[in-house]
Amino acid sequence: MYIKNECKDIEALRRAVELIPPLAVIFKALQEPEVYERYETAVELLYWVLIRLRDPYIKSINKDCYESILRKVPSEISVAAPNLIFQVANAKQSTSEEKWKTIGHGSTTFFAFHGSRLENFHSIIHYGLQQSMCKKSLFGRGIHLSSELGVSLQYSLVGYGWGGSVLGSEMSCLALCELINHVDVKTGDSETNARNITRDSVCGRVPNKYYLVTNSELVRVRYLLIYSQEIRTTRYTDNRGLLAWFKQHKLLTFVLGYVVLLASVGLTHNKRVEKYYKLFAQKVGLE
């Protein structure tokens, strides 16, 4: 989809995303006979994303399980818990997953966090973390992870997503990854040079609480941790009425409120208004 003359039509895709209403609106409209005519672009794009792109697929996690998932990596630094956690699951016949299991046969595994910009996660989810895409750092080229959630959170800058999402339009994302305990996974907690330093490092050994993976086949993304300031309800709400108008015109509502405030202050200092107010108060027994 959205490929013309072997070139990606990003602008057409952007326009299509902007036209997609909240999913609750589409769900409500599914019973209507002309739903496809009304939401043709949205339906085709959602079908491509949700049905055709099924490997890997994203599964929601019950909030009761959040704590047990975060305990997979015991952190010493206390940080805020994510708003939502999703599991990245693979199809049963996933070639990449089978290859990972073959490489890790007989080896132990452990978990670590990886932080990145929000816009990078589409590639991360579908193609995994790739050391070839990483910029060379002071400790060598590779995939950087940490055993501290707070450390990785610094690299997960807030990005802008789809405005109709229940997650809100501004969020940050981290990956909770499973790593094979291999010599190509450098760790600052090791005392062995083969495990704590890379050949192209210019600053010596990898710092404590950090991991540097020089082989992308040794790491798999298992969970996505979402931080968002605005988690919306999935229930469809009617956008009519005075309250809905105020919500849709926040700036104008603020200006009107400010005007009313100024008028109120001005009237309280008007002697004639004060005189009539006292007469009114006397009649109703307020004074």
PDB file of C-alpha atoms in Angstrom:
ATOM      1  CA  MET A   1       0.000   0.000   0.000  1.00  0.00           C
ATOM      2  CA  TYR A   2       0.982   3.619  -0.605  1.00  0.00           C
ATOM      3  CA  ILE A   3       3.775   2.758  -3.020  1.00  0.00           C
ATOM      4  CA  LYS A   4       3.886   4.515  -6.383  1.00  0.00           C
ATOM      5  CA  ASN A   5       6.565   3.810  -8.963  1.00  0.00           C
ATOM      6  CA  GLU A   6       8.485   1.819  -6.348  1.00  0.00           C
ATOM      7  CA  CYS A   7       8.584   4.873  -4.062  1.00  0.00           C
ATOM      8  CA  LYS A   8       6.832   5.195  -0.711  1.00  0.00           C
ATOM      9  CA  ASP A   9       4.052   7.787  -0.799  1.00  0.00           C
ATOM     10  CA  ILE A  10       4.489   9.084   2.743  1.00  0.00           C
ATOM     11  CA  GLU A  11       2.222  12.091   2.227  1.00  0.00           C
ATOM     12  CA  ALA A  12      -0.675   9.892   1.088  1.00  0.00           C
ATOM     13  CA  LEU A  13      -0.182   7.678   4.127  1.00  0.00           C
ATOM     14  CA  ARG A  14      -0.070  10.719   6.401  1.00  0.00           C
ATOM     15  CA  ARG A  15      -3.344  12.021   4.940  1.00  0.00           C
ATOM     16  CA  ALA A  16      -4.962   8.612   5.398  1.00  0.00           C
ATOM     17  CA  VAL A  17      -3.921   8.444   9.049  1.00  0.00           C
ATOM     18  CA  GLU A  18      -5.330  11.912   9.688  1.00  0.00           C
ATOM     19  CA  LEU A  19      -8.690  10.816   8.245  1.00  0.00           C
ATOM     20  CA  ILE A  20      -9.030   7.789  10.523  1.00  0.00           C
ATOM     21  CA  PRO A  21     -11.520   8.520  13.330  1.00  0.00           C
ATOM     22  CA  PRO A  22     -11.198   6.907  16.774  1.00  0.00           C
ATOM     23  CA  LEU A  23     -11.735   3.154  16.547  1.00  0.00           C
ATOM     24  CA  ALA A  24     -14.794   3.414  18.794  1.00  0.00           C
ATOM     25  CA  VAL A  25     -16.454   5.480  16.069  1.00  0.00           C
ATOM     26  CA  ILE A  26     -15.656   2.867  13.426  1.00  0.00           C
ATOM     27  CA  PHE A  27     -16.880   0.029  15.658  1.00  0.00           C
ATOM     28  CA  LYS A  28     -20.172   1.827  16.145  1.00  0.00           C
ATOM     29  CA  ALA A  29     -20.492   2.393  12.393  1.00  0.00           C
ATOM     30  CA  LEU A  30     -19.845  -1.246  11.443  1.00  0.00           C
ATOM     31  CA  GLN A  31     -23.565  -1.966  11.567  1.00  0.00           C
ATOM     32  CA  GLU A  32     -24.299   0.708   8.987  1.00  0.00           C
ATOM     33  CA  PRO A  33     -24.678  -0.509   5.376  1.00  0.00           C
ATOM     34  CA  GLU A  34     -22.562   2.298   3.892  1.00  0.00           C
ATOM     35  CA  VAL A  35     -19.702   1.987   6.396  1.00  0.00           C
ATOM     36  CA  TYR A  36     -17.158   0.991   3.739  1.00  0.00           C
ATOM     37  CA  GLU A  37     -18.079   3.916   1.504  1.00  0.00           C
ATOM     38  CA  ARG A  38     -17.748   6.344   4.416  1.00  0.00           C
ATOM     39  CA  TYR A  39     -14.504   4.930   5.816  1.00  0.00           C
ATOM     40  CA  GLU A  40     -12.930   3.224   2.795  1.00  0.00           C
ATOM     41  CA  THR A  41      -9.456   4.665   3.344  1.00  0.00           C
ATOM     42  CA  ALA A  42      -9.532   3.944   7.074  1.00  0.00           C
ATOM     43  CA  VAL A  43     -10.818   0.374   6.662  1.00  0.00           C
ATOM     44  CA  GLU A  44      -8.184  -0.529   4.067  1.00  0.00           C
ATOM     45  CA  LEU A  45      -5.347   0.916   6.133  1.00  0.00           C
ATOM     46  CA  LEU A  46      -6.533  -0.752   9.345  1.00  0.00           C
ATOM     47  CA  TYR A  47      -6.941  -4.072   7.530  1.00  0.00           C
ATOM     48  CA  TRP A  48      -3.355  -3.826   6.309  1.00  0.00           C
ATOM     49  CA  VAL A  49      -2.006  -2.925   9.756  1.00  0.00           C
ATOM     50  CA  LEU A  50      -4.116  -5.253  11.913  1.00  0.00           C
ATOM     51  CA  ILE A  51      -4.624  -8.273   9.654  1.00  0.00           C
ATOM     52  CA  ARG A  52      -1.904  -8.491   7.035  1.00  0.00           C
ATOM     53  CA  LEU A  53       0.922  -7.398   9.342  1.00  0.00           C
ATOM     54  CA  ARG A  54       0.382 -10.194  11.851  1.00  0.00           C
ATOM     55  CA  ASP A  55       3.958 -11.234  12.570  1.00  0.00           C
ATOM     56  CA  PRO A  56       4.758 -10.082  15.092  1.00  0.00           C
ATOM     57  CA  TYR A  57       1.512  -9.029  16.711  1.00  0.00           C
ATOM     58  CA  ILE A  58       0.870  -6.949  19.806  1.00  0.00           C
ATOM     59  CA  LYS A  59      -1.044  -8.382  22.768  1.00  0.00           C
ATOM     60  CA  SER A  60      -2.445  -6.324  25.628  1.00  0.00           C
ATOM     61  CA  ILE A  61      -1.375  -7.284  29.147  1.00  0.00           C
ATOM     62  CA  ASN A  62      -3.597  -7.298  32.220  1.00  0.00           C
ATOM     63  CA  LYS A  63      -2.527  -4.643  34.725  1.00  0.00           C
ATOM     64  CA  ASP A  64      -2.296  -7.311  37.420  1.00  0.00           C
ATOM     65  CA  CYS A  65       0.695  -8.741  35.531  1.00  0.00           C
ATOM     66  CA  TYR A  66       2.644  -5.479  35.208  1.00  0.00           C
ATOM     67  CA  GLU A  67       4.604  -5.920  38.416  1.00  0.00           C
ATOM     68  CA  SER A  68       5.705  -9.462  37.575  1.00  0.00           C
ATOM     69  CA  ILE A  69       6.887  -8.319  34.130  1.00  0.00           C
ATOM     70  CA  LEU A  70       8.908  -5.430  35.548  1.00  0.00           C
ATOM     71  CA  ARG A  71      10.467  -7.789  38.092  1.00  0.00           C
ATOM     72  CA  LYS A  72      12.169  -9.608  35.226  1.00  0.00           C
ATOM     73  CA  VAL A  73      14.786  -6.843  35.521  1.00  0.00           C
ATOM     74  CA  PRO A  74      15.312  -5.895  39.185  1.00  0.00           C
ATOM     75  CA  SER A  75      16.047  -2.153  39.215  1.00  0.00           C
ATOM     76  CA  GLU A  76      17.774  -0.306  42.032  1.00  0.00           C
ATOM     77  CA  ILE A  77      16.595   3.145  40.927  1.00  0.00           C
ATOM     78  CA  SER A  78      12.948   3.892  41.658  1.00  0.00           C
ATOM     79  CA  VAL A  79      11.090   5.311  38.645  1.00  0.00           C
ATOM     80  CA  ALA A  80       7.466   5.709  37.639  1.00  0.00           C
ATOM     81  CA  ALA A  81       5.807   2.591  36.293  1.00  0.00           C
ATOM     82  CA  PRO A  82       4.595   2.609  32.676  1.00  0.00           C
ATOM     83  CA  ASN A  83       0.960   3.371  31.943  1.00  0.00           C
ATOM     84  CA  LEU A  84       0.583   0.358  29.684  1.00  0.00           C
ATOM     85  CA  ILE A  85       2.527  -2.777  28.798  1.00  0.00           C
ATOM     86  CA  PHE A  86       2.092  -4.774  25.597  1.00  0.00           C
ATOM     87  CA  GLN A  87       3.565  -8.137  24.697  1.00  0.00           C
ATOM     88  CA  VAL A  88       5.278  -8.589  21.344  1.00  0.00           C
ATOM     89  CA  ALA A  89       4.270 -12.086  20.253  1.00  0.00           C
ATOM     90  CA  ASN A  90       5.373 -14.049  17.203  1.00  0.00           C
ATOM     91  CA  ALA A  91       3.523 -16.524  15.052  1.00  0.00           C
ATOM     92  CA  LYS A  92       4.150 -20.202  15.767  1.00  0.00           C
ATOM     93  CA  GLN A  93       6.042 -20.595  12.487  1.00  0.00           C
ATOM     94  CA  SER A  94       8.216 -17.507  12.958  1.00  0.00           C
ATOM     95  CA  THR A  95      11.589 -18.075  11.288  1.00  0.00           C
ATOM     96  CA  SER A  96      13.362 -15.402  13.311  1.00  0.00           C
ATOM     97  CA  GLU A  97      12.075 -16.780  16.611  1.00  0.00           C
ATOM     98  CA  GLU A  98      13.155 -20.321  15.722  1.00  0.00           C
ATOM     99  CA  LYS A  99      16.602 -19.054  14.753  1.00  0.00           C
ATOM    100  CA  TRP A 100      16.914 -17.225  18.074  1.00  0.00           C
ATOM    101  CA  LYS A 101      16.001 -20.383  19.982  1.00  0.00           C
ATOM    102  CA  THR A 102      18.532 -22.402  17.994  1.00  0.00           C
ATOM    103  CA  ILE A 103      21.337 -19.936  18.745  1.00  0.00           C
ATOM    104  CA  GLY A 104      20.434 -19.863  22.420  1.00  0.00           C
ATOM    105  CA  HIS A 105      20.125 -23.617  22.820  1.00  0.00           C
ATOM    106  CA  GLY A 106      21.928 -24.607  26.004  1.00  0.00           C
ATOM    107  CA  SER A 107      22.490 -20.982  27.096  1.00  0.00           C
ATOM    108  CA  THR A 108      20.740 -18.944  29.739  1.00  0.00           C
ATOM    109  CA  THR A 109      18.842 -15.756  28.968  1.00  0.00           C
ATOM    110  CA  PHE A 110      18.131 -12.544  30.837  1.00  0.00           C
ATOM    111  CA  PHE A 111      16.133  -9.345  30.340  1.00  0.00           C
ATOM    112  CA  ALA A 112      17.146  -5.708  29.875  1.00  0.00           C
ATOM    113  CA  PHE A 113      15.588  -2.402  28.797  1.00  0.00           C
ATOM    114  CA  HIS A 114      16.185  -0.518  25.570  1.00  0.00           C
ATOM    115  CA  GLY A 115      15.109   3.086  25.034  1.00  0.00           C
ATOM    116  CA  SER A 116      14.646   4.752  21.667  1.00  0.00           C
ATOM    117  CA  ARG A 117      12.658   7.448  19.914  1.00  0.00           C
ATOM    118  CA  LEU A 118       8.986   6.686  19.381  1.00  0.00           C
ATOM    119  CA  GLU A 119       9.279   6.806  15.586  1.00  0.00           C
ATOM    120  CA  ASN A 120      11.885   4.018  15.651  1.00  0.00           C
ATOM    121  CA  PHE A 121       9.589   1.419  17.161  1.00  0.00           C
ATOM    122  CA  HIS A 122       7.762   0.413  13.988  1.00  0.00           C
ATOM    123  CA  SER A 123      11.084  -0.804  12.617  1.00  0.00           C
ATOM    124  CA  ILE A 124      12.118  -2.283  15.972  1.00  0.00           C
ATOM    125  CA  ILE A 125       8.907  -4.304  16.278  1.00  0.00           C
ATOM    126  CA  HIS A 126       8.995  -5.708  12.738  1.00  0.00           C
ATOM    127  CA  TYR A 127      12.732  -6.116  12.159  1.00  0.00           C
ATOM    128  CA  GLY A 128      14.140  -6.287  15.667  1.00  0.00           C
ATOM    129  CA  LEU A 129      17.028  -4.335  17.122  1.00  0.00           C
ATOM    130  CA  GLN A 130      19.852  -4.161  14.577  1.00  0.00           C
ATOM    131  CA  GLN A 131      23.412  -3.296  15.530  1.00  0.00           C
ATOM    132  CA  SER A 132      24.036  -2.098  11.963  1.00  0.00           C
ATOM    133  CA  MET A 133      21.514   0.711  12.532  1.00  0.00           C
ATOM    134  CA  CYS A 134      23.193   1.900  15.727  1.00  0.00           C
ATOM    135  CA  LYS A 135      25.591   4.808  15.797  1.00  0.00           C
ATOM    136  CA  LYS A 136      29.053   4.164  17.128  1.00  0.00           C
ATOM    137  CA  SER A 137      29.369   5.238  20.755  1.00  0.00           C
ATOM    138  CA  LEU A 138      32.313   5.732  23.067  1.00  0.00           C
ATOM    139  CA  PHE A 139      32.111   2.087  24.081  1.00  0.00           C
ATOM    140  CA  GLY A 140      31.796   0.654  20.578  1.00  0.00           C
ATOM    141  CA  ARG A 141      29.150  -0.042  17.976  1.00  0.00           C
ATOM    142  CA  GLY A 142      26.211  -2.141  19.059  1.00  0.00           C
ATOM    143  CA  ILE A 143      22.779  -2.242  20.664  1.00  0.00           C
ATOM    144  CA  HIS A 144      22.736  -0.484  24.023  1.00  0.00           C
ATOM    145  CA  LEU A 145      20.562  -1.789  26.843  1.00  0.00           C
ATOM    146  CA  SER A 146      20.432  -1.363  30.592  1.00  0.00           C
ATOM    147  CA  SER A 147      19.297  -3.228  33.667  1.00  0.00           C
ATOM    148  CA  GLU A 148      17.899   0.056  35.014  1.00  0.00           C
ATOM    149  CA  LEU A 149      14.562   1.275  33.708  1.00  0.00           C
ATOM    150  CA  GLY A 150      15.457   4.856  34.620  1.00  0.00           C
ATOM    151  CA  VAL A 151      18.595   4.757  32.475  1.00  0.00           C
ATOM    152  CA  SER A 152      16.798   3.552  29.341  1.00  0.00           C
ATOM    153  CA  LEU A 153      13.936   5.959  29.957  1.00  0.00           C
ATOM    154  CA  GLN A 154      16.310   8.866  29.269  1.00  0.00           C
ATOM    155  CA  TYR A 155      16.674   7.700  25.668  1.00  0.00           C
ATOM    156  CA  SER A 156      12.931   7.300  25.105  1.00  0.00           C
ATOM    157  CA  LEU A 157      12.056  10.814  24.071  1.00  0.00           C
ATOM    158  CA  VAL A 158       8.405  11.795  23.873  1.00  0.00           C
ATOM    159  CA  GLY A 159       7.010  11.509  20.355  1.00  0.00           C
ATOM    160  CA  TYR A 160       3.752  12.295  18.624  1.00  0.00           C
ATOM    161  CA  GLY A 161       1.446   9.507  17.529  1.00  0.00           C
ATOM    162  CA  TRP A 162      -2.028   9.172  16.094  1.00  0.00           C
ATOM    163  CA  GLY A 163      -4.384  11.751  17.595  1.00  0.00           C
ATOM    164  CA  GLY A 164      -7.296   9.294  17.758  1.00  0.00           C
ATOM    165  CA  SER A 165      -5.421   6.722  19.833  1.00  0.00           C
ATOM    166  CA  VAL A 166      -6.638   5.853  23.330  1.00  0.00           C
ATOM    167  CA  LEU A 167      -2.978   6.131  24.338  1.00  0.00           C
ATOM    168  CA  GLY A 168      -3.052   9.846  23.603  1.00  0.00           C
ATOM    169  CA  SER A 169      -1.139  11.744  20.959  1.00  0.00           C
ATOM    170  CA  GLU A 170       2.078  12.181  22.995  1.00  0.00           C
ATOM    171  CA  MET A 171       3.920   9.212  24.440  1.00  0.00           C
ATOM    172  CA  SER A 172       7.265   7.514  24.882  1.00  0.00           C
ATOM    173  CA  CYS A 173       8.098   3.846  24.505  1.00  0.00           C
ATOM    174  CA  LEU A 174      10.688   1.395  25.828  1.00  0.00           C
ATOM    175  CA  ALA A 175      11.430  -2.177  24.867  1.00  0.00           C
ATOM    176  CA  LEU A 176      11.900  -4.934  27.413  1.00  0.00           C
ATOM    177  CA  CYS A 177      14.167  -7.415  25.653  1.00  0.00           C
ATOM    178  CA  GLU A 178      15.340 -10.960  26.245  1.00  0.00           C
ATOM    179  CA  LEU A 179      19.042 -11.569  25.607  1.00  0.00           C
ATOM    180  CA  ILE A 180      21.066 -14.741  25.221  1.00  0.00           C
ATOM    181  CA  ASN A 181      23.958 -14.873  27.673  1.00  0.00           C
ATOM    182  CA  HIS A 182      26.706 -14.884  25.044  1.00  0.00           C
ATOM    183  CA  VAL A 183      30.224 -13.493  24.715  1.00  0.00           C
ATOM    184  CA  ASP A 184      28.929 -11.001  22.126  1.00  0.00           C
ATOM    185  CA  VAL A 185      26.771  -9.434  24.833  1.00  0.00           C
ATOM    186  CA  LYS A 186      29.149  -7.102  26.651  1.00  0.00           C
ATOM    187  CA  THR A 187      28.285  -6.233  30.231  1.00  0.00           C
ATOM    188  CA  GLY A 188      29.866  -3.814  32.655  1.00  0.00           C
ATOM    189  CA  ASP A 189      29.172  -6.145  35.564  1.00  0.00           C
ATOM    190  CA  SER A 190      31.683  -8.695  34.249  1.00  0.00           C
ATOM    191  CA  GLU A 191      35.332  -8.746  35.341  1.00  0.00           C
ATOM    192  CA  THR A 192      36.419 -10.529  32.155  1.00  0.00           C
ATOM    193  CA  ASN A 193      37.725  -8.344  29.330  1.00  0.00           C
ATOM    194  CA  ALA A 194      36.079 -10.586  26.760  1.00  0.00           C
ATOM    195  CA  ARG A 195      32.702  -9.697  28.276  1.00  0.00           C
ATOM    196  CA  ASN A 196      33.108  -6.049  29.300  1.00  0.00           C
ATOM    197  CA  ILE A 197      34.892  -4.350  26.391  1.00  0.00           C
ATOM    198  CA  THR A 198      34.584  -4.207  22.598  1.00  0.00           C
ATOM    199  CA  ARG A 199      37.385  -3.970  20.074  1.00  0.00           C
ATOM    200  CA  ASP A 200      36.347  -0.525  18.823  1.00  0.00           C
ATOM    201  CA  SER A 201      35.790   0.995  22.266  1.00  0.00           C
ATOM    202  CA  VAL A 202      37.564   4.309  22.861  1.00  0.00           C
ATOM    203  CA  CYS A 203      36.617   4.657  26.542  1.00  0.00           C
ATOM    204  CA  GLY A 204      37.396   1.230  27.877  1.00  0.00           C
ATOM    205  CA  ARG A 205      34.934  -1.160  29.449  1.00  0.00           C
ATOM    206  CA  VAL A 206      31.165  -0.923  29.279  1.00  0.00           C
ATOM    207  CA  PRO A 207      29.753   0.899  32.355  1.00  0.00           C
ATOM    208  CA  ASN A 208      27.973  -0.986  35.096  1.00  0.00           C
ATOM    209  CA  LYS A 209      24.250  -1.565  34.543  1.00  0.00           C
ATOM    210  CA  TYR A 210      24.807  -1.354  30.775  1.00  0.00           C
ATOM    211  CA  TYR A 211      24.830  -4.008  28.071  1.00  0.00           C
ATOM    212  CA  LEU A 212      26.265  -3.702  24.579  1.00  0.00           C
ATOM    213  CA  VAL A 213      25.100  -6.315  22.074  1.00  0.00           C
ATOM    214  CA  THR A 214      27.312  -6.698  19.007  1.00  0.00           C
ATOM    215  CA  ASN A 215      25.173  -9.403  17.389  1.00  0.00           C
ATOM    216  CA  SER A 216      21.517  -8.530  16.815  1.00  0.00           C
ATOM    217  CA  GLU A 217      20.550 -12.211  16.600  1.00  0.00           C
ATOM    218  CA  LEU A 218      21.100 -12.492  20.356  1.00  0.00           C
ATOM    219  CA  VAL A 219      18.312 -10.102  21.396  1.00  0.00           C
ATOM    220  CA  ARG A 220      14.528 -10.265  21.033  1.00  0.00           C
ATOM    221  CA  VAL A 221      11.927  -7.635  21.921  1.00  0.00           C
ATOM    222  CA  ARG A 222       9.383  -9.190  24.299  1.00  0.00           C
ATOM    223  CA  TYR A 223       7.405  -6.275  25.756  1.00  0.00           C
ATOM    224  CA  LEU A 224       6.668  -2.628  25.002  1.00  0.00           C
ATOM    225  CA  LEU A 225       6.388  -0.198  27.918  1.00  0.00           C
ATOM    226  CA  ILE A 226       4.255   2.853  27.152  1.00  0.00           C
ATOM    227  CA  TYR A 227       4.427   6.139  29.035  1.00  0.00           C
ATOM    228  CA  SER A 228       1.593   8.531  28.234  1.00  0.00           C
ATOM    229  CA  GLN A 229       0.080  11.546  29.953  1.00  0.00           C
ATOM    230  CA  GLU A 230      -3.362  11.039  28.442  1.00  0.00           C
ATOM    231  CA  ILE A 231      -4.970   7.598  28.518  1.00  0.00           C
ATOM    232  CA  ARG A 232      -8.438   7.909  27.039  1.00  0.00           C
ATOM    233  CA  THR A 233     -11.452   5.689  27.436  1.00  0.00           C
ATOM    234  CA  THR A 234     -12.422   3.471  24.523  1.00  0.00           C
ATOM    235  CA  ARG A 235     -16.071   4.267  25.068  1.00  0.00           C
ATOM    236  CA  TYR A 236     -17.564   6.368  22.298  1.00  0.00           C
ATOM    237  CA  THR A 237     -18.808   9.712  23.504  1.00  0.00           C
ATOM    238  CA  ASP A 238     -21.193  12.009  21.708  1.00  0.00           C
ATOM    239  CA  ASN A 239     -19.424  15.178  20.579  1.00  0.00           C
ATOM    240  CA  ARG A 240     -22.531  17.321  20.887  1.00  0.00           C
ATOM    241  CA  GLY A 241     -23.712  19.659  23.606  1.00  0.00           C
ATOM    242  CA  LEU A 242     -22.246  22.610  25.445  1.00  0.00           C
ATOM    243  CA  LEU A 243     -19.656  20.608  27.401  1.00  0.00           C
ATOM    244  CA  ALA A 244     -18.362  18.953  24.226  1.00  0.00           C
ATOM    245  CA  TRP A 245     -18.138  22.384  22.568  1.00  0.00           C
ATOM    246  CA  PHE A 246     -15.996  23.666  25.443  1.00  0.00           C
ATOM    247  CA  LYS A 247     -13.697  20.622  25.148  1.00  0.00           C
ATOM    248  CA  GLN A 248     -13.245  21.160  21.418  1.00  0.00           C
ATOM    249  CA  HIS A 249     -12.599  24.917  21.748  1.00  0.00           C
ATOM    250  CA  LYS A 250     -10.303  25.106  24.762  1.00  0.00           C
ATOM    251  CA  LEU A 251      -8.513  28.287  23.689  1.00  0.00           C
ATOM    252  CA  LEU A 252     -11.736  30.164  22.973  1.00  0.00           C
ATOM    253  CA  THR A 253     -13.190  28.938  26.272  1.00  0.00           C
ATOM    254  CA  PHE A 254     -10.137  30.263  28.098  1.00  0.00           C
ATOM    255  CA  VAL A 255     -10.446  33.661  26.372  1.00  0.00           C
ATOM    256  CA  LEU A 256     -14.160  33.902  27.183  1.00  0.00           C
ATOM    257  CA  GLY A 257     -13.478  32.985  30.790  1.00  0.00           C
ATOM    258  CA  TYR A 258     -10.799  35.665  30.992  1.00  0.00           C
ATOM    259  CA  VAL A 259     -13.189  38.277  29.551  1.00  0.00           C
ATOM    260  CA  VAL A 260     -15.854  37.314  32.087  1.00  0.00           C
ATOM    261  CA  LEU A 261     -13.283  37.598  34.881  1.00  0.00           C
ATOM    262  CA  LEU A 262     -12.225  41.095  33.760  1.00  0.00           C
ATOM    263  CA  ALA A 263     -15.859  42.185  33.473  1.00  0.00           C
ATOM    264  CA  SER A 264     -16.577  40.888  36.969  1.00  0.00           C
ATOM    265  CA  VAL A 265     -13.616  42.768  38.429  1.00  0.00           C
ATOM    266  CA  GLY A 266     -14.675  45.954  36.636  1.00  0.00           C
ATOM    267  CA  LEU A 267     -18.265  45.721  37.839  1.00  0.00           C
ATOM    268  CA  THR A 268     -17.241  45.197  41.454  1.00  0.00           C
ATOM    269  CA  HIS A 269     -15.485  48.587  41.387  1.00  0.00           C
ATOM    270  CA  ASN A 270     -18.428  50.404  39.818  1.00  0.00           C
ATOM    271  CA  LYS A 271     -20.222  52.554  42.425  1.00  0.00           C
ATOM    272  CA  ARG A 272     -23.583  52.390  40.653  1.00  0.00           C
ATOM    273  CA  VAL A 273     -23.431  48.620  40.450  1.00  0.00           C
ATOM    274  CA  GLU A 274     -22.402  48.497  44.094  1.00  0.00           C
ATOM    275  CA  LYS A 275     -25.391  50.694  45.019  1.00  0.00           C
ATOM    276  CA  TYR A 276     -27.894  48.448  43.216  1.00  0.00           C
ATOM    277  CA  TYR A 277     -26.281  45.374  44.717  1.00  0.00           C
ATOM    278  CA  LYS A 278     -26.773  46.744  48.247  1.00  0.00           C
ATOM    279  CA  LEU A 279     -30.428  47.543  47.511  1.00  0.00           C
ATOM    280  CA  PHE A 280     -30.933  44.053  46.141  1.00  0.00           C
ATOM    281  CA  ALA A 281     -29.196  42.504  49.150  1.00  0.00           C
ATOM    282  CA  GLN A 282     -31.420  44.447  51.550  1.00  0.00           C
ATOM    283  CA  LYS A 283     -34.590  43.312  49.788  1.00  0.00           C
ATOM    284  CA  VAL A 284     -33.674  39.653  49.813  1.00  0.00           C
ATOM    285  CA  GLY A 285     -32.417  39.847  53.391  1.00  0.00           C
ATOM    286  CA  LEU A 286     -28.719  39.293  52.723  1.00  0.00           C
ATOM    287  CA  GLU A 287     -27.835  42.339  54.828  1.00  0.00           C
TER     288      GLU A 287
END
